[in-house]
Short mmCIF file of C-alpha atoms in Angstrom, two decimals:
data_model
loop_
_atom_site.label_atom_id
_atom_site.label_comp_id
_atom_site.label_asym_id
_atom_site.label_seq_id
_atom_site.Cartn_x
_atom_site.Cartn_y
_atom_site.Cartn_z
CA MET A 1290 114.73 102.71 72.36
CA ILE A 1291 114.58 102.25 76.12
CA THR A 1292 115.09 98.76 77.55
CA LYS A 1293 112.34 97.10 79.57
CA SER A 1294 114.46 97.04 82.74
CA MET A 1295 115.27 100.76 82.43
CA GLN A 1296 111.63 101.57 81.66
CA ASP A 1297 110.42 99.59 84.68
CA ALA A 1298 112.99 101.21 86.97
CA ILE A 1299 112.03 104.71 85.80
CA ASN A 1300 108.33 103.91 86.23
CA GLU A 1301 109.08 103.00 89.86
CA GLN A 1302 110.90 106.33 90.25
CA ILE A 1303 107.91 108.20 88.82
CA ASN A 1304 105.81 106.66 91.59
CA LYS A 1305 108.37 107.68 94.23
CA GLU A 1306 108.48 111.25 92.93
CA LEU A 1307 104.68 111.50 92.92
CA PHE A 1308 104.57 110.09 96.47
CA SER A 1309 107.11 112.79 97.42
CA ALA A 1310 104.71 115.42 96.09
CA TYR A 1311 101.85 113.86 98.10
CA LEU A 1312 103.98 113.72 101.24
CA TYR A 1313 105.03 117.35 100.96
CA LEU A 1314 101.46 118.47 100.22
CA SER A 1315 100.30 116.61 103.32
CA MET A 1316 103.00 118.30 105.36
CA SER A 1317 102.04 121.65 103.85
CA ALA A 1318 98.44 121.15 104.96
CA HIS A 1319 99.65 120.15 108.43
CA PHE A 1320 101.70 123.33 108.82
CA GLU A 1321 98.94 125.51 107.39
CA ALA A 1322 96.58 124.05 110.02
CA HIS A 1323 99.13 125.03 112.68
CA ASN A 1324 99.40 128.63 111.42
CA LEU A 1325 102.90 128.19 110.04
CA GLY A 1326 102.35 129.52 106.55
CA GLY A 1327 106.05 129.82 105.74
CA PHE A 1328 106.65 126.13 106.43
CA ALA A 1329 103.50 125.33 104.45
CA LYS A 1330 104.62 127.44 101.49
CA TRP A 1331 108.12 125.92 101.44
CA LEU A 1332 106.63 122.42 101.40
CA ARG A 1333 104.12 123.32 98.69
CA VAL A 1334 107.00 124.58 96.53
CA GLN A 1335 108.80 121.28 97.18
CA ALA A 1336 105.67 119.32 96.25
CA ASN A 1337 105.48 121.15 92.92
CA GLU A 1338 109.16 120.48 92.32
CA GLU A 1339 108.67 116.75 92.99
CA ARG A 1340 105.80 116.66 90.51
CA GLU A 1341 108.08 118.32 87.95
CA HIS A 1342 110.70 115.65 88.64
CA ALA A 1343 108.11 112.92 88.04
CA MET A 1344 107.23 114.56 84.72
CA LYS A 1345 110.89 114.66 83.63
CA PHE A 1346 111.04 110.90 84.13
CA PHE A 1347 107.62 110.51 82.48
CA ASP A 1348 108.72 112.45 79.41
CA HIS A 1349 112.03 110.59 79.21
CA VAL A 1350 110.25 107.23 78.99
CA LEU A 1351 107.86 108.48 76.31
CA GLU A 1352 110.58 110.22 74.28
CA ARG A 1353 112.50 106.95 74.18
CA GLY A 1354 109.53 104.94 72.87
CA GLY A 1355 108.69 103.37 76.20
CA GLN A 1356 105.44 103.01 78.05
CA VAL A 1357 104.64 104.86 81.25
CA ALA A 1358 102.91 102.64 83.82
CA LEU A 1359 101.44 104.72 86.62
CA LYS A 1360 100.85 102.88 89.87
CA ALA A 1361 98.80 103.67 92.95
CA ILE A 1362 100.34 106.27 95.22
CA ASP A 1363 100.44 105.40 98.91
CA ALA A 1364 98.72 107.80 101.29
CA PRO A 1365 101.21 109.82 103.35
CA ALA A 1366 100.89 110.59 107.03
CA GLY A 1367 98.77 113.61 107.85
CA THR A 1368 100.13 114.82 111.17
CA TRP A 1369 103.47 115.13 112.89
CA LYS A 1370 104.27 115.53 116.58
CA SER A 1371 106.67 118.42 116.02
CA ASN A 1372 108.17 120.64 113.37
CA LEU A 1373 111.48 118.85 113.85
CA GLU A 1374 109.89 115.42 113.40
CA ALA A 1375 108.33 116.52 110.11
CA PHE A 1376 111.58 117.91 108.72
CA LYS A 1377 113.59 114.91 109.87
CA GLU A 1378 111.14 112.91 107.74
CA VAL A 1379 111.80 115.27 104.82
CA GLU A 1380 115.54 114.77 105.25
CA ALA A 1381 115.24 110.95 105.46
CA HIS A 1382 112.88 110.91 102.49
CA GLU A 1383 115.30 112.92 100.36
CA GLN A 1384 118.11 110.52 101.32
CA MET A 1385 115.91 107.62 100.19
CA ILE A 1386 115.20 109.37 96.88
CA THR A 1387 118.93 109.97 96.39
CA ALA A 1388 119.64 106.27 96.95
CA SER A 1389 116.89 105.37 94.49
CA ILE A 1390 118.31 107.66 91.81
CA HIS A 1391 121.76 106.15 92.37
CA LYS A 1392 120.26 102.68 91.79
CA LEU A 1393 118.64 103.98 88.59
CA TYR A 1394 122.03 105.20 87.46
CA GLU A 1395 123.47 101.74 88.13
CA VAL A 1396 120.76 100.25 85.90
CA ALA A 1397 121.63 102.79 83.19
CA LEU A 1398 125.31 101.84 83.46
CA LYS A 1399 124.53 98.12 83.26
CA GLU A 1400 122.24 98.64 80.27
CA LYS A 1401 124.76 101.00 78.62
CA ASP A 1402 121.90 103.49 78.39
CA TYR A 1403 123.84 106.68 77.75
CA ALA A 1404 120.77 108.87 77.32
CA ALA A 1405 119.45 107.81 80.73
CA GLN A 1406 122.88 108.36 82.28
CA ILE A 1407 122.94 111.95 81.04
CA MET A 1408 119.37 112.59 82.22
CA LEU A 1409 120.11 111.04 85.62
CA GLN A 1410 123.18 113.21 86.16
CA TRP A 1411 120.84 116.20 86.48
CA PHE A 1412 118.91 114.37 89.22
CA ILE A 1413 122.10 113.35 91.02
CA TYR A 1414 123.16 117.01 91.26
CA GLU A 1415 119.62 118.08 92.16
CA GLN A 1416 119.57 115.65 95.11
CA VAL A 1417 122.69 117.25 96.57
CA GLU A 1418 120.71 120.49 96.86
CA GLU A 1419 117.58 118.71 98.15
CA GLU A 1420 119.48 116.96 100.93
CA LYS A 1421 121.41 120.12 101.83
CA ASN A 1422 118.23 122.19 102.17
CA ALA A 1423 116.50 119.59 104.33
CA ALA A 1424 119.58 119.14 106.53
CA GLU A 1425 119.87 122.91 107.08
CA ILE A 1426 116.25 123.17 108.19
CA VAL A 1427 116.64 120.18 110.53
CA SER A 1428 119.76 121.79 112.00
CA GLN A 1429 117.94 125.09 112.53
CA LEU A 1430 114.96 123.35 114.13
CA GLU A 1431 117.29 121.44 116.45
CA MET A 1432 118.80 124.76 117.54
CA ILE A 1433 115.31 126.18 118.06
CA ASP A 1434 114.26 123.14 120.10
CA ALA A 1435 117.42 123.39 122.21
CA HIS A 1436 116.73 127.03 123.04
CA GLY A 1437 112.93 127.11 122.76
CA THR A 1438 112.74 130.21 120.58
CA ALA A 1439 112.70 131.50 117.02
CA VAL A 1440 110.26 129.11 115.31
CA LEU A 1441 108.23 132.06 114.03
CA MET A 1442 111.37 133.69 112.63
CA LEU A 1443 112.24 130.49 110.74
CA ASP A 1444 108.65 130.23 109.54
CA LYS A 1445 108.88 133.76 108.14
CA GLN A 1446 112.21 132.98 106.47
CA LEU A 1447 110.77 129.89 104.77
#
């Protein structure tokens, strides 16, 4: 059985993961509108992945006899001044999600919730990859901005 504090913390994380999906879908639409289909596709894939993350948390709560409490999802921004600005937001957002998952793990430790600890270890490792990918794109966009070329090549790669 899941404790109330663990259930509440995971329900908050479900909301954060679903907001992540909304944010990345909004960014995808932004890039599609600017004829950068590769950026749009990469972000759409990320949005689907974030929804899958939310569902892993969702299923965990239900499997443990808890109750899922879905909350309103904030509306994300719809436009960004530059490609770099958008991906810096992705990078910062992933860092925030990592910190949130670490706090969830602390709750699991405090509650001696071993099942949640095991489940959360997957997310901890996953966030390493998420942050790395975002940081690499930011780095590449910074190089592009410094030299004023290659955005279409990066778009094709994504």
